[in-house]
PDB file of C-alpha atoms in Angstrom:
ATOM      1  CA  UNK A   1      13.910 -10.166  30.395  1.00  0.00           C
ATOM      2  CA  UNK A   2      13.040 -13.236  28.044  1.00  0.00           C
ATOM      3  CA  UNK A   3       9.446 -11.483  26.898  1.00  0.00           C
ATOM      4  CA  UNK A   4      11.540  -8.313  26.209  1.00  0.00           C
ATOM      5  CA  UNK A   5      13.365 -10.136  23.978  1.00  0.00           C
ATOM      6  CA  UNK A   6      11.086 -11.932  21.981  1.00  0.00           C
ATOM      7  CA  UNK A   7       9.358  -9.508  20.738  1.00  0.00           C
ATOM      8  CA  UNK A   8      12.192  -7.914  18.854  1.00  0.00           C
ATOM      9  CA  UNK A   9      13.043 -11.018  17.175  1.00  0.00           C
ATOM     10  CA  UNK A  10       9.404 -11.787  16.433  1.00  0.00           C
ATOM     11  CA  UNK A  11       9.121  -8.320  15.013  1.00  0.00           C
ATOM     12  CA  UNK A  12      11.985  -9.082  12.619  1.00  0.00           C
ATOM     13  CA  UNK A  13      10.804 -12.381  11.557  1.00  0.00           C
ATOM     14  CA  UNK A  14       7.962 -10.769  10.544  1.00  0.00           C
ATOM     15  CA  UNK A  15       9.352  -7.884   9.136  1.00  0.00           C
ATOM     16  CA  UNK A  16      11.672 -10.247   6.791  1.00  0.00           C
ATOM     17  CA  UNK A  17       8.660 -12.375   6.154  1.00  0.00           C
ATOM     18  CA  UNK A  18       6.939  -8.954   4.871  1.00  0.00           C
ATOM     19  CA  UNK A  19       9.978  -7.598   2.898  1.00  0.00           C
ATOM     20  CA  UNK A  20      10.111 -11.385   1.353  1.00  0.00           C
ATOM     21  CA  UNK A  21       6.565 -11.055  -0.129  1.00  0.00           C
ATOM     22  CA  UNK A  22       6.546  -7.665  -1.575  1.00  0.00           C
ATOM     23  CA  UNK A  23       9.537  -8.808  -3.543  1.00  0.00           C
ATOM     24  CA  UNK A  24       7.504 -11.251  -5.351  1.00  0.00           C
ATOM     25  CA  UNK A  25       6.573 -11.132  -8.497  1.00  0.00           C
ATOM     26  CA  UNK A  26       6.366  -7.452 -10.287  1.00  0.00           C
ATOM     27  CA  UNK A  27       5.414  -4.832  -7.772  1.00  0.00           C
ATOM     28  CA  UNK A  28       6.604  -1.880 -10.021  1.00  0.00           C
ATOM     29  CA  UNK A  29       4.460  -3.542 -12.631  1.00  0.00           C
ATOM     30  CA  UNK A  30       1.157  -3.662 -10.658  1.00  0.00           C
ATOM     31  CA  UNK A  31       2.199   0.229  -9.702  1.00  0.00           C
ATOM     32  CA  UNK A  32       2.351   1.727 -13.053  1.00  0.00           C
ATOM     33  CA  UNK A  33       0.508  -0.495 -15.238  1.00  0.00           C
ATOM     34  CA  UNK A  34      -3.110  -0.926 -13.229  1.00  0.00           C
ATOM     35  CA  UNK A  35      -3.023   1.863 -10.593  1.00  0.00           C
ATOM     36  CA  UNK A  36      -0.266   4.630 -12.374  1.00  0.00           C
ATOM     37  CA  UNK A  37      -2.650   7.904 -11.516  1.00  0.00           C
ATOM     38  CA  UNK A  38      -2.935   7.132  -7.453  1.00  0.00           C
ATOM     39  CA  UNK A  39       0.175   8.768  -6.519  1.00  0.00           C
ATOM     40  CA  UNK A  40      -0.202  11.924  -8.522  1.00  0.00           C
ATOM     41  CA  UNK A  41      -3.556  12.002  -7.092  1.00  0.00           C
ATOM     42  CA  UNK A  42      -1.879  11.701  -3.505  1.00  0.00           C
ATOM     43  CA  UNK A  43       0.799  14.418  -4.384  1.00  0.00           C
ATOM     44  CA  UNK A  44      -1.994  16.742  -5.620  1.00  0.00           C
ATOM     45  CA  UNK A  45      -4.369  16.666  -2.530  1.00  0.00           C
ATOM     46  CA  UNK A  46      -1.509  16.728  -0.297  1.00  0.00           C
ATOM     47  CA  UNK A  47       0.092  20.186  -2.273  1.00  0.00           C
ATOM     48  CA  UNK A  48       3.269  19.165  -2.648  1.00  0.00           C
ATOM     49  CA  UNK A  49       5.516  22.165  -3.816  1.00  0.00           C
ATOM     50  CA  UNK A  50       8.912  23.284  -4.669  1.00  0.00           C
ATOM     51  CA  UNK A  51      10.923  23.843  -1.784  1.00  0.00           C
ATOM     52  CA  UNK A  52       9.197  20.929  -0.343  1.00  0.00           C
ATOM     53  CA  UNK A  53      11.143  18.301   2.238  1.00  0.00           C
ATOM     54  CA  UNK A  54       8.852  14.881   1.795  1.00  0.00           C
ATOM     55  CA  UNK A  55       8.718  11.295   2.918  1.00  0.00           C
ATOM     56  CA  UNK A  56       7.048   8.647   0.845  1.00  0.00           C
ATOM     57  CA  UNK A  57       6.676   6.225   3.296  1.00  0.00           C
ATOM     58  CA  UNK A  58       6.185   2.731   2.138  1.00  0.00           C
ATOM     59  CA  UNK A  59       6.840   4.369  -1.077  1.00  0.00           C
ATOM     60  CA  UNK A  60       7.695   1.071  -2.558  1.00  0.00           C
ATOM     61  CA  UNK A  61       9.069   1.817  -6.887  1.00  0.00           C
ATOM     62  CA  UNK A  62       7.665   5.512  -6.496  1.00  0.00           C
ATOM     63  CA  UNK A  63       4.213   5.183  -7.306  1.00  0.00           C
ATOM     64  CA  UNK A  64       3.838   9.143  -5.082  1.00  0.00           C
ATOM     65  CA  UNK A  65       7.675   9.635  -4.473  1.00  0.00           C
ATOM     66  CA  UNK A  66       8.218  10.596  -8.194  1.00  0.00           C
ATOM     67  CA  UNK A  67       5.760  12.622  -8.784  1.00  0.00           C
ATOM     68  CA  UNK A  68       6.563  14.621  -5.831  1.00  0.00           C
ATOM     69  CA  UNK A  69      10.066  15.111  -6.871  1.00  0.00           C
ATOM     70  CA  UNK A  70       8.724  16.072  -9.992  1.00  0.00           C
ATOM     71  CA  UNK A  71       7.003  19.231  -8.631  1.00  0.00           C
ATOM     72  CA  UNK A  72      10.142  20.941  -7.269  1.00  0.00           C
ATOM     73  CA  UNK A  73      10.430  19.075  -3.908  1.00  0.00           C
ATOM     74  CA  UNK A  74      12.978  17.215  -2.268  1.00  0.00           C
ATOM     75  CA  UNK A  75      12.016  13.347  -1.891  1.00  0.00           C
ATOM     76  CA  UNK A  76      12.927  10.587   0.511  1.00  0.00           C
ATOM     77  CA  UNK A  77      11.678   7.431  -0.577  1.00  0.00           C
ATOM     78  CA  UNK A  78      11.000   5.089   2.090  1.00  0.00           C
ATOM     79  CA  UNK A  79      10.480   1.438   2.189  1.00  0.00           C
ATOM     80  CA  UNK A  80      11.224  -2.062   3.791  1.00  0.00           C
ATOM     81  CA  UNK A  81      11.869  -4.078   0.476  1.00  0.00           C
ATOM     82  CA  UNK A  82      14.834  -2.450  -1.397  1.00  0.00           C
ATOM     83  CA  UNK A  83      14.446  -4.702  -4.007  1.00  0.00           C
ATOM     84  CA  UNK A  84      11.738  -2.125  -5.415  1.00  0.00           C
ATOM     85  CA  UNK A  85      14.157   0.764  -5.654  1.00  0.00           C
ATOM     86  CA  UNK A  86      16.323  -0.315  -9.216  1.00  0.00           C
ATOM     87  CA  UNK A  87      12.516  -0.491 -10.741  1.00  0.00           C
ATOM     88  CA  UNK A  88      12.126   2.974  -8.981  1.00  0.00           C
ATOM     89  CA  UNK A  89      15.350   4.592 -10.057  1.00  0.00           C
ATOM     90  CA  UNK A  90      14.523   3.745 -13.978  1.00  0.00           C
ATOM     91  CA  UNK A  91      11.250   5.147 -13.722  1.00  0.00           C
ATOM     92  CA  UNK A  92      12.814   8.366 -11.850  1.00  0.00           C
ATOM     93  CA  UNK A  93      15.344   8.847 -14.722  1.00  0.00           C
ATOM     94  CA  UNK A  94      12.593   8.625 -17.221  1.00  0.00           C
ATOM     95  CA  UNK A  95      10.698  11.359 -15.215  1.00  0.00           C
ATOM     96  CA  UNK A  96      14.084  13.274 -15.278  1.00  0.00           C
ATOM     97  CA  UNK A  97      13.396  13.846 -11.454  1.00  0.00           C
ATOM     98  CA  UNK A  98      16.194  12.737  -8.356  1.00  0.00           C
ATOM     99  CA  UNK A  99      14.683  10.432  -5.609  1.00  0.00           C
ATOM    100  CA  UNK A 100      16.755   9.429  -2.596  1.00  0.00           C
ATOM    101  CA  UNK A 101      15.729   6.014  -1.791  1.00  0.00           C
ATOM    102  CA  UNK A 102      16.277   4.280   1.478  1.00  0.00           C
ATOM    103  CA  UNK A 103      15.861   1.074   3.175  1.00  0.00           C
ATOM    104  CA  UNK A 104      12.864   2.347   5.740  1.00  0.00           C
ATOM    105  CA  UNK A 105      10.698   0.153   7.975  1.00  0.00           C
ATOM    106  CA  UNK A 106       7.618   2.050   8.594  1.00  0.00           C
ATOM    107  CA  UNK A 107       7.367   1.376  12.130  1.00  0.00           C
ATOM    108  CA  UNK A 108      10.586   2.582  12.858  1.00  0.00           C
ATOM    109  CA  UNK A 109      11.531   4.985  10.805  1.00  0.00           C
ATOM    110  CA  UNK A 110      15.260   5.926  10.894  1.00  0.00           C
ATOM    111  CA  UNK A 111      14.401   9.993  10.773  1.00  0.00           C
ATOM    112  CA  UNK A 112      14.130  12.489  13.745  1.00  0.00           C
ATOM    113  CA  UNK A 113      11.514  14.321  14.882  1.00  0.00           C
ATOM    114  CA  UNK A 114       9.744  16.817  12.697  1.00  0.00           C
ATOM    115  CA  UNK A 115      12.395  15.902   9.526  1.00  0.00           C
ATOM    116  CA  UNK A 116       9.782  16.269   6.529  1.00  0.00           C
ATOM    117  CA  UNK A 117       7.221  19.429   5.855  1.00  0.00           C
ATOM    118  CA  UNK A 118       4.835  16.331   3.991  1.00  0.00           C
ATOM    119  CA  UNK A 119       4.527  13.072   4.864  1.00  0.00           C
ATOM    120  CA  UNK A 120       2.861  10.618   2.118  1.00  0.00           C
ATOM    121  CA  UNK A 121       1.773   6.928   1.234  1.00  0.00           C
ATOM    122  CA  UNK A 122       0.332   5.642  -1.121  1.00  0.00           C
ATOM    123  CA  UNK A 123      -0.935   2.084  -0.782  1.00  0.00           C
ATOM    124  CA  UNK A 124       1.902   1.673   1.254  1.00  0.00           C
ATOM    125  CA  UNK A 125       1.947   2.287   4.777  1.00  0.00           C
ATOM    126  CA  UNK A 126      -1.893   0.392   5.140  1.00  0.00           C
ATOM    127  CA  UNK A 127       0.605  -2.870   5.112  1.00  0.00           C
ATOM    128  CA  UNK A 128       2.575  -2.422   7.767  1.00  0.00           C
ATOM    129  CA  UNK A 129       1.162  -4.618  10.611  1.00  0.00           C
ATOM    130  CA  UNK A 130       0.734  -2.570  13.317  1.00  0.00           C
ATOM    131  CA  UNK A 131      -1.393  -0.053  12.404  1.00  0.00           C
ATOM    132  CA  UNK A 132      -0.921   2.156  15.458  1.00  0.00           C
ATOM    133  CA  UNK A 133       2.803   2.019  15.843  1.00  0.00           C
ATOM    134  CA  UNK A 134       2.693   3.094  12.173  1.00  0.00           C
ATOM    135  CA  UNK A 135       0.270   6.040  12.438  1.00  0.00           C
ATOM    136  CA  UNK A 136       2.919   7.624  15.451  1.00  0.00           C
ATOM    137  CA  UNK A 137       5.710   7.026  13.187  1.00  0.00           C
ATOM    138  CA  UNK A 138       3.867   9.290  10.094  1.00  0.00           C
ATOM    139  CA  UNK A 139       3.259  11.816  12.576  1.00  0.00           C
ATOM    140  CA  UNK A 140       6.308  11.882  14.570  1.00  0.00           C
ATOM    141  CA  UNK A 141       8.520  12.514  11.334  1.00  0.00           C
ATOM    142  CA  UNK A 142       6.145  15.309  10.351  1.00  0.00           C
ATOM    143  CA  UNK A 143       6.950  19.114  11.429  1.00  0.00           C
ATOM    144  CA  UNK A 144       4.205  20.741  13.273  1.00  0.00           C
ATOM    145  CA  UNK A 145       1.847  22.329  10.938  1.00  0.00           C
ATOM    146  CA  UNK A 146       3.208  19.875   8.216  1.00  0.00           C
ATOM    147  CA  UNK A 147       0.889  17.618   6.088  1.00  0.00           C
ATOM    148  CA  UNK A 148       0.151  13.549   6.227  1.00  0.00           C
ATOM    149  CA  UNK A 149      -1.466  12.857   2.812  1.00  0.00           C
ATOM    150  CA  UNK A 150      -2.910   9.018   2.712  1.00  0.00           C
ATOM    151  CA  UNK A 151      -4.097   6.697   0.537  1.00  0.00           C
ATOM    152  CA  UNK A 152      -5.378   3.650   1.094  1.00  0.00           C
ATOM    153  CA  UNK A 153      -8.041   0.993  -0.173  1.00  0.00           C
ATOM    154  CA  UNK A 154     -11.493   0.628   1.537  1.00  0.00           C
ATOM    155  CA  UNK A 155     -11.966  -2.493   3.414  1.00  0.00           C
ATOM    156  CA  UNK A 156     -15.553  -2.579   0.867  1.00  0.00           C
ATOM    157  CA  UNK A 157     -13.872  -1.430  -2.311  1.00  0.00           C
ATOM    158  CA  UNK A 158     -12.111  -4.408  -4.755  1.00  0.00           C
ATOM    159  CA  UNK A 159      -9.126  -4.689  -3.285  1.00  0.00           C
ATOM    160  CA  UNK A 160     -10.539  -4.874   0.561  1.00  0.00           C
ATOM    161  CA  UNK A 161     -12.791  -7.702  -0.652  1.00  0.00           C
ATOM    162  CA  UNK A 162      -9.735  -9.304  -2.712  1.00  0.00           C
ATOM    163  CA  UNK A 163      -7.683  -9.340   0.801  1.00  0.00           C
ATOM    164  CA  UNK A 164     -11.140 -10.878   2.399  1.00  0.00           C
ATOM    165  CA  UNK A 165     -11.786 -13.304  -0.488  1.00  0.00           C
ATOM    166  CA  UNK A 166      -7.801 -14.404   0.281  1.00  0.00           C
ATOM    167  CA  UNK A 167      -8.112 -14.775   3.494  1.00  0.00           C
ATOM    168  CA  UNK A 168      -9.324 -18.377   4.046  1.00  0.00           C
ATOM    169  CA  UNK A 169      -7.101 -19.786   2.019  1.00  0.00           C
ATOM    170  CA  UNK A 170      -3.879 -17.583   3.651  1.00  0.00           C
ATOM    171  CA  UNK A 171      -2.130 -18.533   6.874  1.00  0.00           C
ATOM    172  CA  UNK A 172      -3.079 -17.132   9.978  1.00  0.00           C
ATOM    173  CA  UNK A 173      -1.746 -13.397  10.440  1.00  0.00           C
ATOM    174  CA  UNK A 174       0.960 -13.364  13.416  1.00  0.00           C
ATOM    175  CA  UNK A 175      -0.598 -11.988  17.050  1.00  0.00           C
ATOM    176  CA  UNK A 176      -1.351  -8.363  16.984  1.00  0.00           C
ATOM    177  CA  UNK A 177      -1.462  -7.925  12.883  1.00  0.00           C
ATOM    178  CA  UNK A 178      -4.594  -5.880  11.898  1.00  0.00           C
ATOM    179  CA  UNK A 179      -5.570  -6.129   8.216  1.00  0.00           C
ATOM    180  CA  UNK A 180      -4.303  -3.685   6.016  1.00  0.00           C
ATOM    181  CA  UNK A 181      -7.783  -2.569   4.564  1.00  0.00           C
ATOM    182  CA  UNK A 182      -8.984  -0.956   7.344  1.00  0.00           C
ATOM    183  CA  UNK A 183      -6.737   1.947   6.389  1.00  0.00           C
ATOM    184  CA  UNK A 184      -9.419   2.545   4.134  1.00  0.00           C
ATOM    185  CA  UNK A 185     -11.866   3.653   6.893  1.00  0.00           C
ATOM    186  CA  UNK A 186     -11.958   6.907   7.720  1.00  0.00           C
ATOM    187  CA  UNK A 187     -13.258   6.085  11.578  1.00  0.00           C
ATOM    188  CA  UNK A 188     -10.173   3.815  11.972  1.00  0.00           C
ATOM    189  CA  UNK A 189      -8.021   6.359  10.387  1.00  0.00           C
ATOM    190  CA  UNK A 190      -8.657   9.381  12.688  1.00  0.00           C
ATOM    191  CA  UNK A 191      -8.382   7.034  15.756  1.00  0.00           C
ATOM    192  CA  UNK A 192      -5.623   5.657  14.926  1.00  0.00           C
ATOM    193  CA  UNK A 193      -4.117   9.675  14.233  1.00  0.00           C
ATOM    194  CA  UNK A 194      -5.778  10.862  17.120  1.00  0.00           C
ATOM    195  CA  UNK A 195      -5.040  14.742  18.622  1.00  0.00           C
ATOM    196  CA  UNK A 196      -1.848  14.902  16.545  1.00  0.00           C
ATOM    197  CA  UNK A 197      -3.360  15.551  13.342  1.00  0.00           C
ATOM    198  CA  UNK A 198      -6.162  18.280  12.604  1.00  0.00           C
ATOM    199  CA  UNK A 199      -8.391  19.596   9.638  1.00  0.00           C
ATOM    200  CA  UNK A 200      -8.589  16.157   8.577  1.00  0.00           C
ATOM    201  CA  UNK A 201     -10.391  15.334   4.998  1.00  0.00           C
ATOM    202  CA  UNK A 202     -11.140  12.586   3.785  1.00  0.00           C
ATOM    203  CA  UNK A 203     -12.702  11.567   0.286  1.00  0.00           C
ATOM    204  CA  UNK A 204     -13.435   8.190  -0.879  1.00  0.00           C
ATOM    205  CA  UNK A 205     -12.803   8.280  -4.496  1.00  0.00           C
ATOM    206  CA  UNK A 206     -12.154   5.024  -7.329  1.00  0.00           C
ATOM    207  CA  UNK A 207      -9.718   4.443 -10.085  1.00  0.00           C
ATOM    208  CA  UNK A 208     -10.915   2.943 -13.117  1.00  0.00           C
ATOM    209  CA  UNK A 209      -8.701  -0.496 -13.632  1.00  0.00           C
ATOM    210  CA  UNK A 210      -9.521  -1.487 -17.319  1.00  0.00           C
ATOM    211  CA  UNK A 211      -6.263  -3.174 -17.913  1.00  0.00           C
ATOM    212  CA  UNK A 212      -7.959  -6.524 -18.328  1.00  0.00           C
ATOM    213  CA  UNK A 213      -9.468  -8.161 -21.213  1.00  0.00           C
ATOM    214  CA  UNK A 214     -11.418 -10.832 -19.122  1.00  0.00           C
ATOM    215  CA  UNK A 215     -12.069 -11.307 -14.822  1.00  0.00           C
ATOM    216  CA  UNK A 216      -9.953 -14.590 -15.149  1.00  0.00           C
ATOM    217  CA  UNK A 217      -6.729 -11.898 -16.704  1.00  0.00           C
ATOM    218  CA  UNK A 218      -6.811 -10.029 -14.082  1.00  0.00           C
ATOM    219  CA  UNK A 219      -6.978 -13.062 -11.497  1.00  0.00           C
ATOM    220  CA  UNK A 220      -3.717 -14.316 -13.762  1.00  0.00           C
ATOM    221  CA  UNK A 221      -1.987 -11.096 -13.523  1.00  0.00           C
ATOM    222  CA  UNK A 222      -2.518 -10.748  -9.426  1.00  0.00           C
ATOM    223  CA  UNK A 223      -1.321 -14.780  -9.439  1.00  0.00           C
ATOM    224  CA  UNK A 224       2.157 -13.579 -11.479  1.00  0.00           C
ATOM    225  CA  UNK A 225       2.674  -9.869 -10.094  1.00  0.00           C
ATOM    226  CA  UNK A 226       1.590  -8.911  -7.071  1.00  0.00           C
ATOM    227  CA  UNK A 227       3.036  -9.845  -3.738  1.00  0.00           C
ATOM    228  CA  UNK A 228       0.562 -10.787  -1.387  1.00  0.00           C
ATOM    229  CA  UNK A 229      -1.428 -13.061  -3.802  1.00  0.00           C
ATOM    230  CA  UNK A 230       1.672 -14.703  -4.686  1.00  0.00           C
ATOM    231  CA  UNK A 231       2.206 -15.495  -1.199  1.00  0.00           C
ATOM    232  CA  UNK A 232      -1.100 -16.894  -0.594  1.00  0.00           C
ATOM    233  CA  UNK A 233      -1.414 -19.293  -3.390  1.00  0.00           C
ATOM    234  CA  UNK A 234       2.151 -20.401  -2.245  1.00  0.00           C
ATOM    235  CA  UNK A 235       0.775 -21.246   0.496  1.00  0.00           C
ATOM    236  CA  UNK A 236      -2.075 -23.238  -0.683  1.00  0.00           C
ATOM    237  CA  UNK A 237       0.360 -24.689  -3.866  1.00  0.00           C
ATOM    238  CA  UNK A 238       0.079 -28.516  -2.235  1.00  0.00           C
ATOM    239  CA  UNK A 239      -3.288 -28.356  -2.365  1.00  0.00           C
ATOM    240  CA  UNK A 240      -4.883 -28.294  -6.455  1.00  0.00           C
ATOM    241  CA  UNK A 241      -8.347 -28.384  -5.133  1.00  0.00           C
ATOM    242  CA  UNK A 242      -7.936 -25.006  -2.776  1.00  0.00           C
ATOM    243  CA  UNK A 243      -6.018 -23.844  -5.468  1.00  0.00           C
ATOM    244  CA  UNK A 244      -8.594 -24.458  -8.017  1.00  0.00           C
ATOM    245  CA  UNK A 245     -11.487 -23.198  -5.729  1.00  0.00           C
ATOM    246  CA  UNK A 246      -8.747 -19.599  -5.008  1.00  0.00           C
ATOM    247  CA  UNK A 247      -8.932 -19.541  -8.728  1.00  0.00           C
ATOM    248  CA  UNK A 248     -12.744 -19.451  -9.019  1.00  0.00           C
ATOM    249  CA  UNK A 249     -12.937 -17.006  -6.369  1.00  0.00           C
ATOM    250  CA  UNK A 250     -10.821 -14.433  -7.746  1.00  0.00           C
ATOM    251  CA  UNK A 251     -12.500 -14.078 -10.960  1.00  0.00           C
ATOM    252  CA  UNK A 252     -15.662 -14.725  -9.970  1.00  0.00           C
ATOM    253  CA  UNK A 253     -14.909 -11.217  -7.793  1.00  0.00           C
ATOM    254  CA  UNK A 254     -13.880  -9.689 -10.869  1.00  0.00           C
ATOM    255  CA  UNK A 255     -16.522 -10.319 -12.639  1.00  0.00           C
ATOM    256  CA  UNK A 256     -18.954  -9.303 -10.197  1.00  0.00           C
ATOM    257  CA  UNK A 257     -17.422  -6.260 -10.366  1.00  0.00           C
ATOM    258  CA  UNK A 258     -17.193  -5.430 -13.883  1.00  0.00           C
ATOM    259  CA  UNK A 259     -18.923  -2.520 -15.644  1.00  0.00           C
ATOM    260  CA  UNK A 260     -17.639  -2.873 -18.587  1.00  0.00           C
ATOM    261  CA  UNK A 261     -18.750  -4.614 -21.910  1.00  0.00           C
ATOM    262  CA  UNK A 262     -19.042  -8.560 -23.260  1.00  0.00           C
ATOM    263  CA  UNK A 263     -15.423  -7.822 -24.453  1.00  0.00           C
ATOM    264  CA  UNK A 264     -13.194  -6.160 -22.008  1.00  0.00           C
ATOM    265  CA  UNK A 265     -13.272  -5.755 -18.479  1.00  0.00           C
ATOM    266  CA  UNK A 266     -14.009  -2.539 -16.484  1.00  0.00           C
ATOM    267  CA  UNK A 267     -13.342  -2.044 -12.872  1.00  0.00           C
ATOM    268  CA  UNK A 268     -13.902   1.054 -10.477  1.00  0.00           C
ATOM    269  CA  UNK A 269     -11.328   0.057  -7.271  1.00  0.00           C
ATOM    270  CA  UNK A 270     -12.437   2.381  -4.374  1.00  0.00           C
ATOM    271  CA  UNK A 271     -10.217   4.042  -2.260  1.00  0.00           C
ATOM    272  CA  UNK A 272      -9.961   6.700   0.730  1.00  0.00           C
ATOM    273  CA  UNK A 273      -7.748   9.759  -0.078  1.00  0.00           C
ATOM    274  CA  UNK A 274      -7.026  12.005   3.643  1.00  0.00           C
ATOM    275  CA  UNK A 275      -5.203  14.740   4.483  1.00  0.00           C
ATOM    276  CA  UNK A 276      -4.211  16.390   7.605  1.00  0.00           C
ATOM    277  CA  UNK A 277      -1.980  18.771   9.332  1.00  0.00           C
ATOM    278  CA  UNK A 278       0.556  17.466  12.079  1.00  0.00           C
ATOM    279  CA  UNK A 279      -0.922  19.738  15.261  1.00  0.00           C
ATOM    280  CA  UNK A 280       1.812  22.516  16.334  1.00  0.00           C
TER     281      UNK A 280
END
């Protein structure tokens, strides 16, 4: 009885510890200032229609949830930090489009069976820690014959080799966590999706990030905005050497993977877009 009880609590530990770090910083930021196109592209590959009943799922301020509402269909907005919704709302109004948003954990989502025609996420669900308890969640919500659009980063684009270039200087992940990038593999994808999805396709594809003047702005920007490199340099904050070396690294990454000219940076941040149908 005590080991079925620990593993509830440790799941919400984590799940707080989670909800805690993506409401660092400026997520909504990071969304529409660096990476604003990725959910429209979602929406569009996924065809997303009037009459529509979708989930965003980690849908975080509404990066795909908005412009999915903004085609004709009805939206659910998903995600386990709430804190991203007021951020979410504004940029709904803006769009002149309604978004229900709801407090959502991803790997138990409160929705029954077959609830959505299209289930999305965008950047989103790759974080959730358990990648397989996740991936039956997407499809359980989803009506048979219903689509799972999904877009994640490569474990080889930018971002993958951000999360890898974190990693020695982050804690240990809790027992059981797999790392988010490897939602970016197609192999991993359709495993972890298995018989309940078919016609699968799967594109890799980049957006161009030329936000940043120089590699060191961008490794300032991650350092004030975005969640998980918050978290990590929190982590490290007692130490100015690793601190100093997590510094080097970062822009050193970005510079190695700039394109652009002697006076602005120019990044191409790689990503896998896939789409599926729930099996009937």
């Amino acid at each position: 009885m005590t080991e079925q009880l620990e593993a509830p609590v440790a799941d919400r530990a984590l799940k707080a510890k989670h909800r805690a770090m993506w409401a660092l910083g400026d997520y909504p930021a990071v969304a529409t200032e660096i990476i604003p196109d990725l959910g429209e592209a979602l929406v569009r590959a996924s065809g997303v229609g009037p009459g529509h009943r979708v989930l965003d799922v980690a849908a975080g301020s509404g990066n795909a949830a908005i412009p999915a509402a903004a085609t004709g269909a009805s939206v659910v907005a998903g995600d386990l930090t709430p804190e991203l919704f007021e951020a979410g709302r504004v940029l709904a109004a803006r769009r002149g489009v309604e978004v229900d948003w709801q407090e959502a954990d991803a790997e138990h989502l409160p929705y029954t069976n077959g609830e959505f025609d299209v289930v999305l996420s965008c950047v989103g669900v790759m974080f959730a820690p358990h990648h397989e308890d996740a991936a039956r969640e997407l499809t359980r919500v989803c009506r048979p014959g219903g689509t799972i659009g999904l877009l994640s980063w490569t474990p080889e684009g930018f971002i993958g080799e951000m999360f890898a270039t974190m990693k020695p200087y982050a804690p240990p992940p809790p027992p059981g966590a797999q790392p988010p990038p490897l939602w970016g593999s197609e192999a991993h994808v359709r495993d972890l999706l298995g018989d309940r999805v078919t016609e699968v396709v799967a594109r890799r594809r980049t957006v161009r990030v030329d936000h940043f003047a120089r590699p060191e702005d961008f490794r300032d920007y991650f350092k004030a905005n975005y969640g998980p490199t918050i978290a990590v340099y929190r982590a490290i904050a007692e130490g100015p050497d690793r601190v100093a070396a997590l510094d080097r690294d970062l822009a050193e990454l970005a510079r190695r993977h700039d394109v652009g000219g002697p006076d602005h940076t120019v990044m191409e941040w790689e990503y896998l877009l896939l789409t599926g149908h729930r099996r009937g």
